[in-house]
């Protein structure tokens, strides 16, 4: 069971990286995630069922996620809709879009189809159950993390970093902050959709309700990570996002496994997540007050 | 290089809150000019800068910059050839990023590509530039900018603005939020950079002495009008007394409270 925590933590970690980019770097609380995560899963599932190579499915999921992010960013920058509402609008519309993608079914099973995970497991038949998948996702997530680190060292990446803390500075430097927002939110949702695509393959199904509350789970993971490591270096920031995601999955696992001792059921997990976030916010608030005093 | 033609700005037109802040201002700024602008609160100095920089659109009138009509050009495009430094030292830099990252962003204006330009050669160049500030910042390239003092941040902003070689620099009371010592240092740096990069500058200030001492032209604004405009020898020989005298003679009705102007 323990490698399942790690694998899920890594897969969802890709989504958390996306949430981290919008919430923390861009200061753009983007709720599109609840729609773009199942969108990635849906696109991937449809591709696999119709016999399209998994790699194409992943690329297509990535692109669809980026498009969903672009819609939110355009609603915000073009029509001046507040960013929270823009995200909610896109997320709501995506529910129908996702059902369309899945051919008006709310669930697609992938038990009988090929997938990246299954292909890799077939390549190394000698490995114990789950080990191949674990190694696969360690490599994938590490690669994505390093690519992101690299991106945030580029001039554009640095500008994105500055945008969240000081929009006037970006304007003063002759850049259109709206263009940067579109790039950032698209990148974030591309990662989220990719995460959804991997999640569908790992779990063996895609479901239209897969994304419910996912942005809150992502935010909880980001905040747990911030609690684990204090740093300002982008390499450490992305690393702690992934660690936070694994830690969050571990907390949820513990909640499922030991929760019944105190009368908790899996139905209470969302409540636990919410309380966890409130607790972490309160705790960091106390810490800050202590520092200033 | 910059020409304002009958610029007016009215906020909330047609409502009870209607407020005319600029009253058909015309101005001709020449290459190499250093114009100081004074005036009481609400005279329209900041609005004038907003209109020039593009963060506010004029209600009527035309702005010609470098021979082109930029009245409708968005702020971020104009910013590529204009530098603007605000009173608030926090606005020019990103606090939670390192000095070198800030300088990488501000080194050149315009859209940033996927190039990684920060390398040891560029760091060396940053160190050389920073050492001229005599603030020890050349040894703090990796430090976050939020660790710097207001004066240091403003000096950094000024330096980065000069490095990007703008055609026109707007200084919006850029020393007003600093203590006297830092205020003087930033003012000295302003003069030094202006000399070195032969910058054209417009400076709004509340410091009458600075306004008289620096620059080749002085504008006094009041209630949305330029009520006094001196340059050349007349500006050189300007004293505080004549300036006050001028102010009294032009706006007899408003001198009841000199403190309003001197505040």
XYZ file of C-alpha atoms in Angstrom:
556
model
C 0.000 0.000 0.000
C 2.878 2.315 0.793
C 4.034 2.566 -2.823
C 0.479 3.480 -3.791
C 0.804 6.542 -1.541
C 4.032 7.478 -3.292
C 2.712 6.829 -6.787
C -0.476 8.809 -6.176
C 1.548 11.524 -4.496
C 3.789 11.774 -7.542
C 0.929 11.728 -10.069
C -1.043 14.336 -8.153
C 2.233 16.176 -7.582
C 2.191 17.193 -11.260
C -1.218 18.782 -10.622
C 0.079 20.420 -7.436
C 2.926 21.961 -9.450
C 0.242 23.582 -11.598
C -1.666 24.828 -8.562
C 1.596 26.153 -7.131
C 2.271 28.155 -10.320
C -1.096 29.937 -10.252
C -1.664 30.350 -6.520
C 1.867 31.081 -5.406
C 3.856 32.431 -8.358
C 1.181 34.275 -10.331
C -1.013 35.152 -7.347
C -3.935 34.074 -9.543
C -6.265 31.761 -7.559
C -7.298 29.558 -10.455
C -10.195 27.142 -9.944
C -10.137 25.873 -13.536
C -8.182 22.950 -12.091
C -11.376 21.182 -10.954
C -12.350 20.982 -14.622
C -9.000 20.592 -16.350
C -7.945 17.597 -14.241
C -10.868 15.383 -15.340
C -10.464 16.873 -18.818
C -6.961 15.402 -19.011
C -8.331 12.085 -17.775
C -11.211 12.152 -20.263
C -9.031 13.004 -23.267
C -6.541 10.304 -22.322
C -9.264 7.694 -21.794
C -10.953 8.413 -25.119
C -7.603 8.252 -26.901
C -6.721 4.927 -25.291
C -10.121 3.396 -25.975
C -10.002 4.432 -29.619
C -6.551 2.937 -30.009
C -4.490 6.116 -30.288
C -0.915 5.731 -29.018
C -0.612 6.726 -25.327
C 2.049 9.330 -26.088
C -0.351 11.142 -28.418
C -3.035 10.939 -25.769
C -0.741 12.562 -23.231
C 0.202 15.345 -25.643
C -3.425 15.968 -26.514
C -4.394 16.075 -22.816
C -1.611 18.568 -22.233
C -2.841 20.796 -25.058
C -6.473 20.618 -23.938
C -5.449 21.623 -20.413
C -3.468 24.569 -21.775
C -6.499 25.631 -23.818
C -8.747 25.462 -20.739
C -6.269 27.637 -18.841
C -6.140 30.083 -21.734
C -9.946 30.408 -21.640
C -9.862 31.325 -17.942
C -7.005 33.779 -18.440
C -8.745 35.381 -21.441
C -12.022 35.725 -19.516
C -10.057 37.516 -16.821
C -7.815 39.712 -18.951
C -10.155 40.365 -21.855
C -13.524 40.735 -20.151
C -12.133 41.845 -16.766
C -14.001 39.054 -14.980
C -12.460 38.571 -11.502
C -10.006 35.670 -11.591
C -11.910 33.509 -9.101
C -15.149 33.818 -11.077
C -13.360 33.264 -14.395
C -12.006 29.980 -13.044
C -15.400 28.899 -11.726
C -17.017 29.667 -15.094
C -14.477 27.621 -17.032
C -14.639 24.795 -14.509
C -18.432 24.663 -14.766
C -18.398 24.731 -18.550
C -15.726 22.033 -18.608
C -18.078 19.637 -16.802
C -20.266 19.535 -19.909
C -17.292 19.595 -22.242
C -15.771 16.626 -20.442
C -19.015 14.664 -20.773
C -18.990 15.467 -24.507
C -15.393 14.300 -24.788
C -16.326 10.994 -23.149
C -19.262 10.579 -25.545
C -21.912 11.532 -22.981
C -20.799 8.868 -20.564
C -19.779 9.846 -17.073
C -17.253 7.055 -16.779
C -14.857 5.218 -19.096
C -13.121 2.051 -17.950
C -9.550 1.466 -19.110
C -9.211 -2.050 -17.713
C -9.019 -3.632 -21.155
C -6.916 -1.023 -22.957
C -3.224 -0.330 -23.233
C -1.657 2.462 -21.207
C 1.763 3.927 -20.491
C 1.696 2.365 -17.033
C 0.756 -1.080 -18.290
C 3.308 -0.937 -21.127
C 6.112 -0.146 -18.720
C 5.010 -2.864 -16.326
C 5.074 -5.319 -19.223
C 8.638 -4.240 -20.076
C 9.929 -5.247 -16.655
C 7.980 -8.378 -15.716
C 10.453 -9.351 -12.980
C 9.769 -6.359 -10.746
C 7.432 -6.671 -7.757
C 3.918 -5.330 -8.035
C 3.841 -1.552 -8.354
C 7.623 -1.096 -8.439
C 7.753 -0.442 -12.188
C 5.017 2.186 -11.920
C 6.766 3.823 -8.997
C 10.064 4.092 -10.885
C 8.237 5.346 -13.986
C 6.529 8.156 -12.102
C 9.648 9.109 -10.161
C 11.389 9.625 -13.519
C 8.453 11.470 -15.106
C 7.862 13.800 -12.164
C 11.561 14.484 -11.753
C 11.818 15.367 -15.452
C 8.839 17.738 -15.213
C 10.248 19.325 -12.072
C 13.636 19.922 -13.692
C 12.040 21.350 -16.837
C 10.003 23.735 -14.697
C 13.107 24.751 -12.742
C 14.797 25.488 -16.035
C 11.797 27.474 -17.239
C 11.802 29.650 -14.139
C 15.439 30.477 -14.782
C 14.677 31.833 -18.243
C 13.945 35.525 -18.752
C 10.271 34.720 -19.300
C 10.151 32.552 -16.194
C 11.699 35.326 -14.107
C 9.178 37.800 -15.479
C 6.350 35.421 -14.497
C 7.806 35.318 -11.000
C 7.847 39.100 -10.798
C 4.298 39.416 -12.135
C 2.736 37.843 -9.057
C 4.469 40.165 -6.619
C 4.573 43.392 -8.631
C 2.438 43.833 -11.740
C 3.443 47.490 -12.128
C 7.046 46.425 -12.510
C 6.128 44.157 -15.421
C 4.267 47.020 -17.132
C 7.182 49.375 -16.465
C 9.496 46.897 -18.149
C 7.456 47.060 -21.328
C 5.705 43.715 -21.003
C 1.982 43.132 -21.301
C 0.997 41.496 -17.999
C -2.032 39.928 -19.714
C 0.174 37.950 -22.090
C 2.183 36.624 -19.165
C -0.985 35.685 -17.274
C -2.263 33.696 -20.250
C 1.073 31.895 -20.552
C 1.210 31.149 -16.816
C -2.364 29.925 -16.376
C -2.106 27.811 -19.552
C 1.116 26.228 -18.352
C -0.488 25.493 -14.991
C -3.547 23.815 -16.482
C -1.448 21.888 -18.992
C 0.331 20.299 -16.032
C -2.996 19.665 -14.273
C -4.452 17.920 -17.335
C -1.294 15.857 -17.745
C -1.670 14.804 -14.124
C -5.276 13.828 -14.835
C -4.160 11.800 -17.856
C -1.673 9.843 -15.750
C -4.196 9.423 -12.944
C -6.715 7.865 -15.332
C -4.132 5.362 -16.556
C -3.009 4.470 -13.072
C -6.513 4.056 -11.647
C -7.807 2.363 -14.772
C -10.727 4.685 -15.417
C -11.735 8.268 -16.169
C -14.678 9.834 -14.401
C -16.310 13.201 -14.924
C -16.306 13.784 -11.161
C -12.597 13.083 -10.812
C -11.831 16.753 -10.329
C -14.195 17.509 -7.498
C -12.297 19.405 -4.822
C -8.980 18.756 -6.521
C -7.860 22.384 -6.349
C -8.337 22.346 -2.590
C -6.344 19.132 -2.331
C -3.650 20.792 -4.428
C -3.608 23.844 -2.233
C -3.377 21.678 0.899
C -0.391 19.892 -0.640
C 1.305 23.198 -1.482
C 0.827 24.390 2.072
C 2.083 21.166 3.653
C 5.170 21.508 1.452
C 5.696 25.066 2.603
C 5.562 23.748 6.115
C 8.198 21.103 5.464
C 10.873 23.229 3.791
C 11.601 26.942 4.070
C 13.362 28.325 1.027
C 13.277 30.872 -1.752
C 15.174 28.885 -4.322
C 12.940 27.699 -7.181
C 14.553 24.224 -7.168
C 13.625 23.811 -3.509
C 10.170 25.319 -4.107
C 9.234 22.760 -6.765
C 10.777 19.941 -4.717
C 8.710 20.828 -1.691
C 5.556 20.952 -3.808
C 6.072 17.300 -4.752
C 6.990 16.315 -1.190
C 3.890 18.149 0.018
C 1.772 16.191 -2.438
C 3.154 12.868 -1.202
C 2.698 13.954 2.416
C -0.894 14.953 1.667
C -1.619 11.566 0.133
C -0.086 9.957 3.209
C -2.365 12.002 5.473
C -5.392 10.991 3.388
C -4.257 7.368 3.476
C -3.907 7.526 7.241
C -7.339 9.120 7.407
C -8.843 6.254 5.437
C -6.966 3.547 7.306
C -7.086 4.723 10.893
C -9.954 7.180 10.719
C -12.571 4.662 11.711
C -11.039 4.405 15.195
C -12.386 7.909 15.785
C -15.499 7.332 13.730
C -14.306 8.932 10.457
C -15.281 7.487 7.094
C -13.917 8.146 3.591
C -16.823 10.568 3.245
C -15.071 12.822 5.749
C -11.861 13.174 3.750
C -12.891 16.458 2.131
C -13.738 17.815 5.558
C -10.310 16.755 6.813
C -8.660 18.471 3.822
C -10.496 21.701 4.464
C -9.742 21.671 8.181
C -6.104 20.915 7.361
C -5.857 24.025 5.150
C -7.555 26.222 7.726
C -5.230 24.851 10.382
C -2.129 25.505 8.262
C -3.223 29.046 7.391
C -3.935 29.791 11.052
C -0.603 28.326 12.079
C 1.439 30.341 9.537
C -0.538 33.439 10.595
C 0.471 32.916 14.208
C 4.082 32.373 13.178
C 4.161 35.642 11.217
C 2.641 37.553 14.096
C 5.289 36.095 16.394
C 8.030 37.282 14.035
C 6.712 40.813 13.815
C 6.249 41.202 17.537
C 10.717 64.879 -28.078
C 7.524 64.987 -26.052
C 4.696 67.262 -26.984
C 1.430 67.612 -25.096
C -1.342 69.343 -26.999
C -4.243 70.708 -24.951
C -4.395 67.756 -22.582
C -7.486 67.679 -20.380
C -8.480 65.050 -17.904
C -11.830 64.869 -16.181
C -12.691 62.135 -13.723
C -16.276 60.841 -13.555
C -17.553 63.230 -16.260
C -21.247 63.979 -16.205
C -21.767 62.974 -12.585
C -21.928 64.935 -9.351
C -18.396 63.749 -8.648
C -17.080 65.293 -11.864
C -13.558 66.559 -11.282
C -11.401 68.317 -13.822
C -7.779 67.606 -12.911
C -6.014 68.766 -16.060
C -7.132 71.897 -17.815
C -5.960 71.828 -21.423
C -2.237 71.585 -20.740
C 0.237 72.100 -23.569
C 3.900 71.381 -23.081
C 6.957 70.916 -25.257
C 9.795 68.862 -23.788
C 13.112 69.018 -25.636
C 15.819 66.398 -25.828
C 18.110 66.605 -22.791
C 15.690 68.710 -20.756
C 15.553 68.288 -16.998
C 12.218 69.723 -15.939
C 11.211 70.055 -12.324
C 7.513 70.276 -11.497
C 6.075 71.662 -8.281
C 2.572 72.370 -7.095
C 0.278 71.789 -4.165
C -1.558 68.537 -3.579
C -4.256 68.016 -6.168
C -2.614 70.359 -8.665
C -2.552 67.586 -11.255
C 1.142 66.656 -11.228
C 0.589 62.947 -10.783
C -2.256 62.902 -13.293
C 0.030 64.631 -15.767
C 2.569 61.842 -15.318
C -0.159 59.201 -15.561
C -1.258 60.679 -18.858
C 2.297 60.857 -20.222
C 3.124 57.307 -19.082
C -0.189 55.938 -20.335
C -1.682 54.651 -17.086
C -4.512 57.188 -17.539
C -6.039 58.246 -20.838
C -6.607 61.969 -21.358
C -10.223 63.084 -21.833
C -9.075 65.234 -24.731
C -5.839 66.335 -26.316
C -2.918 64.667 -27.984
C 0.425 63.266 -26.826
C 3.234 63.230 -29.371
C 6.291 61.256 -28.275
C 9.345 61.093 -30.543
C 7.286 62.320 -33.458
C 4.529 59.736 -33.047
C 1.039 60.144 -31.672
C 0.995 57.865 -28.618
C -2.298 59.093 -27.149
C -3.830 55.639 -27.564
C -0.684 53.555 -27.101
C -0.956 51.259 -24.055
C 1.242 51.918 -21.048
C 3.423 48.834 -21.449
C 4.368 49.811 -25.011
C 5.221 53.373 -23.986
C 7.211 51.989 -21.055
C 9.674 50.510 -23.541
C 11.088 53.971 -24.157
C 10.019 55.689 -20.937
C 11.221 55.011 -17.430
C 9.056 55.903 -14.466
C 10.084 55.908 -10.839
C 7.401 56.104 -8.189
C 7.367 57.584 -4.731
C 6.800 54.103 -3.315
C 10.179 52.323 -3.503
C 8.405 48.940 -3.530
C 6.883 49.511 -6.980
C 10.121 49.393 -8.948
C 11.374 45.982 -7.901
C 10.043 42.558 -6.995
C 10.667 42.037 -3.279
C 10.639 38.268 -3.137
C 13.154 37.862 -5.929
C 16.913 38.200 -5.753
C 18.803 41.286 -6.859
C 20.280 39.509 -9.861
C 16.873 38.215 -10.978
C 15.427 41.712 -10.714
C 18.277 43.122 -12.747
C 17.903 40.404 -15.361
C 14.272 41.381 -15.862
C 14.911 45.126 -15.898
C 18.104 45.112 -17.922
C 16.218 45.263 -21.185
C 12.672 46.341 -21.808
C 10.107 44.419 -23.772
C 8.839 40.846 -24.042
C 10.980 38.173 -22.433
C 11.779 35.002 -24.334
C 12.807 31.545 -23.140
C 16.455 32.556 -23.150
C 18.504 32.123 -19.987
C 20.510 35.327 -19.988
C 21.705 35.309 -16.393
C 25.263 33.954 -16.398
C 28.564 34.788 -14.721
C 29.450 37.353 -17.349
C 26.202 39.217 -16.741
C 26.667 38.924 -12.962
C 30.080 40.565 -13.352
C 28.438 43.393 -15.279
C 25.745 43.757 -12.585
C 28.434 43.907 -9.898
C 30.278 46.641 -11.770
C 27.081 48.667 -12.145
C 26.057 48.149 -8.510
C 29.449 49.102 -7.112
C 28.864 52.632 -8.396
C 26.061 53.019 -5.848
C 28.582 52.683 -2.980
C 26.000 50.745 -1.005
C 27.746 47.383 -0.929
C 25.003 45.879 -3.076
C 27.561 44.307 -5.427
C 28.118 41.608 -2.800
C 24.426 40.885 -2.323
C 23.370 39.680 -5.781
C 21.666 36.592 -4.339
C 19.844 38.467 -1.592
C 16.142 39.089 -1.902
C 15.346 42.709 -2.679
C 12.903 42.895 0.252
C 15.952 42.760 2.538
C 17.156 46.133 1.183
C 16.213 49.486 2.686
C 13.841 51.852 0.893
C 16.752 54.034 -0.179
C 18.670 51.070 -1.528
C 15.640 49.833 -3.423
C 15.027 53.236 -4.943
C 18.693 53.547 -5.925
C 18.511 50.112 -7.519
C 15.368 51.022 -9.434
C 17.025 54.186 -10.660
C 20.116 52.319 -11.766
C 18.090 49.647 -13.574
C 16.008 52.312 -15.273
C 19.123 54.051 -16.529
C 20.583 50.721 -17.693
C 17.596 50.147 -19.945
C 18.397 53.500 -21.633
C 14.971 55.112 -21.731
C 14.379 58.168 -23.912
C 12.458 59.907 -21.128
C 12.498 59.401 -17.364
C 9.557 60.408 -15.173
C 10.493 60.856 -11.518
C 7.344 60.939 -9.425
C 8.496 62.353 -6.058
C 11.002 59.531 -6.042
C 12.828 60.792 -2.928
C 9.767 61.792 -0.893
C 9.405 58.504 0.994
C 13.073 58.377 2.034
C 14.892 59.787 5.048
C 16.980 62.950 4.378
C 20.257 61.078 4.079
C 18.939 58.502 1.604
C 16.964 61.188 -0.166
C 20.192 63.092 -0.861
C 22.011 59.987 -2.013
C 19.244 59.058 -4.430
C 19.130 62.652 -5.701
C 22.916 62.621 -6.257
C 22.600 59.342 -8.099
C 19.822 60.809 -10.225
C 22.091 63.659 -11.322
C 25.017 61.340 -11.908
C 23.002 58.944 -14.082
C 21.400 61.812 -15.986
C 24.868 63.133 -16.806
C 26.248 59.754 -17.754
C 23.392 58.519 -19.935
C 22.340 62.055 -21.034
C 18.778 61.319 -19.990
C 15.804 63.573 -20.550
C 13.996 63.875 -17.244
C 10.837 65.264 -15.701
C 10.763 65.365 -11.923
C 7.797 66.042 -9.682
C 9.000 67.144 -6.275
C 7.682 68.614 -3.076
C 11.138 69.905 -2.256
C 11.230 73.546 -3.470
C 14.996 73.719 -3.009
C 15.493 70.721 -5.299
C 13.136 72.228 -7.830
C 15.117 75.470 -7.887
C 18.567 73.915 -7.683
C 18.216 71.204 -10.307
C 17.120 71.188 -13.904
C 16.962 73.701 -16.713
C 13.250 74.343 -16.545
C 10.694 74.657 -13.780
C 6.940 74.264 -14.013
C 4.524 75.234 -11.297
C 1.105 73.633 -11.456
C -2.087 74.627 -9.762
C -5.652 73.375 -10.184
C -4.863 71.578 -13.414
C -2.973 74.429 -15.075
C 0.687 75.214 -15.550
C 0.722 78.625 -13.878
C 4.446 79.329 -14.068
C 7.055 78.154 -16.550
C 10.689 79.320 -16.393
C 13.767 78.097 -18.168
C 17.242 79.189 -19.189
C 18.861 82.104 -17.350
C 15.652 83.056 -15.646
C 15.546 79.567 -14.118
C 19.235 79.781 -13.120
C 18.674 83.015 -11.234
C 15.496 81.816 -9.611
C 15.383 82.107 -5.833
C 12.898 80.888 -3.316
C 11.690 84.485 -2.796
C 10.983 85.153 -6.462
C 9.258 81.805 -6.744
C 7.008 82.604 -3.803
C 6.426 86.075 -5.212
C 5.448 84.603 -8.546
C 3.087 82.239 -6.891
C 1.427 85.055 -4.959
C 1.021 87.290 -7.963
C -0.531 84.617 -10.123
C -2.859 83.083 -7.595
C -3.705 85.883 -5.213
C -6.777 84.119 -4.015
C -4.964 80.992 -3.005
C -2.094 82.284 -0.909
C -4.084 82.273 2.254
C -2.273 79.104 3.064
C 1.365 78.969 1.987
C 1.787 75.769 3.853
C -0.307 74.074 1.232
C 2.447 74.729 -1.271
C 5.396 74.122 1.000
C 4.087 70.993 2.638
